[in-house]
Amino acid sequence: MSERAAVGSVASEPVIEVDDLVVTFRGRRGGGTARALDGVNLAVGRGEIVALVGESGCGKTTLARSILGLERPASGEVRFQGEPLGYGGRALKAYRRRVQLVLQDPTGSLNPRQTVYEAVAEGPRVHRMADESGRVVKALSQAGIRPPERFFLRYPHELSGGQRQRVVIAGALALNPEVIVADEPVSSLDASVRGEILALLLQLREELELTLLVVTHDLGLAWNIADRLVVMYLGRVVEDGTTEQVLNNPQHPYTKALLSVVPEMEQVESIVLTGETPDCARIPTGCRFHPRCPAYASGEAEAAGIAADCRSRELPILGATGGHRAACWLVPAGDAPIPR
Amino acid sequence: MSDVAALELRDVHVTYRTREGPVPAVRGVDLSVFAGEVVGVAGESGCGKSTIVSTILRLFPASATVTGEVLLDGENVLTMRWGRMRAVRWGVASVVFQGALHSLNPIQRIGTQLVEPIFLHDKLATDNSAATKVRTLLEQVGLPARHADAYPHQLSGGQKQRVMIALALACDPQVLICDEPTTALDVMVQAQILELLIGIARERSMAMLLISHDLSVLGTSCDRVAVMYAGRIIEHGPARAVFDWPEHPYTRALSSAFPTIGDAASRYAPSGLPGDPPFPGDLPSGCPFHPRCPSALPVCPTVDVKLLPAGPGRTAACVLVDQSVPTR
């Protein structure tokens, strides 16, 4: 376990770095500007599997999209192997050969009128790569579609859900990428197939030294494959650490609540938060989680004498590196989060 | 608990006629739910769980042939006259479908949609009594009464699912069927909705059938669960026991698909089954699970095992079930 975590230690060589990233969306008709990402720091090391976790609206998908160059930051930057991302057409095209995206629903990602071969060959064609059929064969067999030739002429409707997701993954692999960003890669698959796809992702990391950023709301997935876990709430990282640190010893009340509603966690009493993630156009003052925070509501914060901080004092933004950290006034700042 | 089950399926078979020939989607299912009980049905896509839902209120397409009996409080739904059927739908049993986001009429206010079934099923309802009822319903599902004036697009996914639940409760049914009620929802909202549904079922002592692909959800919230594979129930028993000590190898795979967080054995070791669920029109011989079964024996391709007693209140359809264990 520990040796694996060492494979992708951030200290070695960050592939992707996100630096104080802010992404905003203009509100509709007089609505305020929505700060979907409000200062995010993140570093992903080579060969590391990082899970981004949080509820809908927390900014995890916006962060993934920004890393792919699909959203332009209002401030801050994304770096790939030390170089800031270029947003010109040519720069983005070259970048996206190296950083590929796998989406949640394989049925929606595949063109129903394209054969398996066409779907996987499209990427290499766009990038004018040599030996198209060789690449397709290799990518399909890497993704566990074997023997690949037997599937060349099949259409998506002739495949099962698991096979479709393997074809989508093969489409990404055909470009020999260094990083794969996967948005909920197994949430639309059957339970029995899910494990096989997760095992495939782990195997690809071993064999190809792929770096993986997985966006998910599924903490079990993180426990199954991720080295590191980044918990987001309302546009900020609220807790960051190795998967063991965060899941075995969660510090932030939000992480504790998320963990307690996983059905397998019967030993802990579930903390069901009321309401939903608030609108990121109206971010609460102080700690942005305080209106829903169980520790604040139960008086724990009051007893610790920090309730006023929760209500009105802005928390420092967590830095990209530095062990297990949480953005909460209740958590002693042992790891010294970077002050803004 | 009365002797007559609020909902009972007896040897139900459903076969769809297709261009490729008959497809047996459900192949002999027996299941009962008593008032005040929450029963879960778990299974993957194509196992027949949603087809079962369609038989309960006769919502299946014309291409389906249904045999057996579907009894609501002892009355067979499959032979009911049309007028009675209409009264039973919503009045006796109602369904919360998956995908709440698309089930509401986008151009009608929530209140208007809630009032419709009340007037259809209660001839004595007045504007005033219906409005009161709408307010109570919304409050019961945890929404402020002012949401009656809202349009669906003004609500979040979780709020819309709450409206769907209020809608299902509008005519005070005795049986509530929930088909993947939390699938499209967020983790925290999923927990909220489940808590709400179970709470309502207990409070009104309704009979509730909860369908899900996620055995862990059912294991922690139901009284009993039935696990389906290839159109049949392959394991049945008290929810917690089935989830914690599965007898059938398929149930075992489903229950370990979602790992226990903190369990070192599942760290970097996702567990799944090779292969895919079978197509109902082309089932393997013998036990339909044998091609994917990690503990298959040489006899498995030849014997089609029926449900066997497997411990107190439990049954499982597998040759490996130890029948020497006392059942009572």
Coordinates of C-alpha atoms in Angstrom, one line a residue, chain A residues 10-167:
Chain A
V10 CA 3.6 14.9 -5.4
A11 CA 7.1 15.8 -4.2
S12 CA 8.7 13.8 -7.0
E13 CA 7.3 15.6 -10.1
P14 CA 4.0 17.4 -10.4
V15 CA 2.4 16.8 -13.8
I16 CA -0.5 19.1 -13.2
E17 CA -0.5 22.1 -11.0
V18 CA -3.4 24.4 -10.3
D19 CA -2.5 27.7 -8.7
D20 CA -5.0 29.8 -6.9
L21 CA -7.6 29.2 -9.6
V22 CA -10.7 31.3 -9.9
V23 CA -13.4 30.5 -12.5
T24 CA -16.5 32.6 -12.6
F25 CA -19.7 32.4 -14.6
R26 CA -21.8 35.5 -15.3
G27 CA -25.2 35.3 -13.7
R28 CA -28.4 35.6 -15.7
R29 CA -30.3 38.9 -15.8
G30 CA -29.0 40.8 -12.8
G31 CA -27.9 37.7 -10.9
G32 CA -24.5 38.1 -9.4
T33 CA -21.4 36.5 -10.7
A34 CA -21.1 32.9 -9.7
R35 CA -17.6 31.9 -8.4
A36 CA -17.6 28.3 -9.3
L37 CA -14.0 28.0 -8.3
D38 CA -12.9 30.4 -5.6
G39 CA -9.2 29.9 -5.2
V40 CA -8.1 26.3 -5.7
N41 CA -4.6 24.9 -5.3
L42 CA -3.9 21.4 -6.5
A43 CA -0.8 19.4 -7.5
V44 CA -1.0 16.0 -9.1
G45 CA 2.2 13.9 -9.3
R46 CA 3.2 11.6 -12.2
G47 CA 1.5 8.2 -11.9
E48 CA -0.7 9.4 -9.1
I49 CA -4.5 8.8 -8.8
V50 CA -6.3 11.7 -7.3
A51 CA -10.0 11.7 -6.5
L52 CA -11.9 15.0 -6.4
V53 CA -15.0 14.5 -4.2
G54 CA -18.0 16.6 -3.3
E55 CA -21.7 17.3 -4.0
S56 CA -23.0 18.7 -7.2
G57 CA -22.3 22.4 -7.4
C58 CA -19.1 22.1 -5.4
G59 CA -17.0 22.9 -8.4
K60 CA -15.3 19.5 -9.0
T61 CA -16.4 19.3 -12.6
T62 CA -15.5 22.9 -13.2
L63 CA -12.0 22.1 -11.8
A64 CA -11.7 19.1 -14.1
R65 CA -12.8 21.2 -17.1
S66 CA -10.4 24.0 -16.3
I67 CA -7.6 21.4 -16.2
L68 CA -8.6 20.3 -19.6
G69 CA -8.5 23.9 -20.8
L70 CA -12.3 23.9 -21.4
E71 CA -12.8 26.8 -18.9
R72 CA -10.7 29.9 -18.9
P73 CA -9.7 31.1 -15.4
A74 CA -10.7 34.5 -14.2
S75 CA -7.4 34.5 -12.3
G76 CA -4.8 32.0 -11.3
E77 CA -3.4 29.4 -13.6
V78 CA -3.1 25.7 -14.6
R79 CA 0.3 24.3 -15.4
F80 CA 1.2 21.1 -17.2
Q81 CA 4.7 19.9 -16.5
G82 CA 5.6 23.3 -15.3
E83 CA 4.3 25.2 -18.4
P84 CA 1.3 27.4 -18.1
L85 CA -1.6 26.2 -20.2
G86 CA -1.9 28.0 -23.6
Y87 CA -5.4 28.8 -24.7
G88 CA -4.7 29.2 -28.4
G89 CA -6.2 26.6 -30.8
R90 CA -2.9 24.9 -31.7
A91 CA -1.6 24.8 -28.1
L92 CA -4.9 23.3 -26.8
K93 CA -4.9 20.6 -29.5
A94 CA -1.4 19.5 -28.7
Y95 CA -2.2 19.6 -25.0
R96 CA -5.4 17.5 -25.3
R97 CA -3.5 14.7 -27.0
R98 CA -1.6 14.4 -23.7
V99 CA -4.5 15.0 -21.3
Q100 CA -7.6 13.0 -22.2
L101 CA -11.1 13.0 -20.9
V102 CA -13.4 10.1 -20.1
L103 CA -17.0 10.9 -19.3
Q104 CA -19.7 9.3 -17.1
D105 CA -22.1 7.9 -19.6
P106 CA -20.4 5.8 -22.3
T107 CA -23.6 5.6 -24.3
G108 CA -23.7 9.4 -24.6
S109 CA -20.0 9.6 -25.4
L110 CA -20.1 7.2 -28.4
N111 CA -21.7 8.0 -31.7
P112 CA -24.3 5.4 -32.2
R113 CA -23.6 5.3 -36.0
Q114 CA -19.8 4.8 -35.6
T115 CA -18.3 1.4 -35.2
V116 CA -15.9 0.6 -32.4
Y117 CA -12.9 0.9 -34.8
E118 CA -14.1 4.3 -36.0
A119 CA -14.7 5.6 -32.5
V120 CA -11.2 4.6 -31.3
A121 CA -9.5 5.7 -34.6
E122 CA -11.0 9.2 -34.5
G123 CA -8.4 10.6 -32.1
P124 CA -5.3 9.4 -33.9
R125 CA -6.8 10.7 -37.2
V126 CA -7.5 14.2 -35.8
H127 CA -3.9 14.3 -34.6
R128 CA -2.6 12.8 -37.8
M129 CA -0.8 10.0 -36.0
A130 CA 1.0 7.2 -37.9
D131 CA -0.1 3.5 -37.9
E132 CA -3.8 4.1 -37.1
S133 CA -4.9 0.5 -37.1
G134 CA -2.0 -0.6 -34.9
R135 CA -2.9 2.1 -32.4
V136 CA -6.5 1.0 -32.4
V137 CA -5.6 -2.7 -31.8
K138 CA -3.2 -1.7 -29.0
A139 CA -5.6 0.7 -27.3
L140 CA -8.5 -1.8 -27.4
S141 CA -6.5 -4.6 -25.9
Q142 CA -5.1 -2.3 -23.3
A143 CA -8.7 -1.4 -22.3
G144 CA -9.5 -5.1 -22.1
I145 CA -11.4 -5.5 -25.3
R146 CA -9.9 -8.8 -26.5
P147 CA -9.5 -9.9 -29.2
P148 CA -9.8 -6.4 -30.6
E149 CA -10.3 -7.4 -34.2
R150 CA -13.6 -9.1 -33.3
F151 CA -15.0 -5.9 -32.1
F152 CA -13.9 -3.6 -34.9
L153 CA -17.2 -3.6 -36.8
R154 CA -19.5 -3.6 -33.8
Y155 CA -21.8 -0.7 -33.1
P156 CA -22.3 0.7 -29.5
H157 CA -25.8 -0.8 -29.2
E158 CA -24.3 -4.3 -29.7
L159 CA -22.1 -3.8 -26.6
S160 CA -22.8 -4.0 -22.9
G161 CA -22.4 -1.0 -20.7
G162 CA -19.0 -2.2 -19.4
Q163 CA -17.7 -2.8 -22.9
R164 CA -18.9 0.6 -24.0
Q165 CA -16.9 2.3 -21.2
R166 CA -13.9 0.2 -22.2
V167 CA -14.2 1.5 -25.8

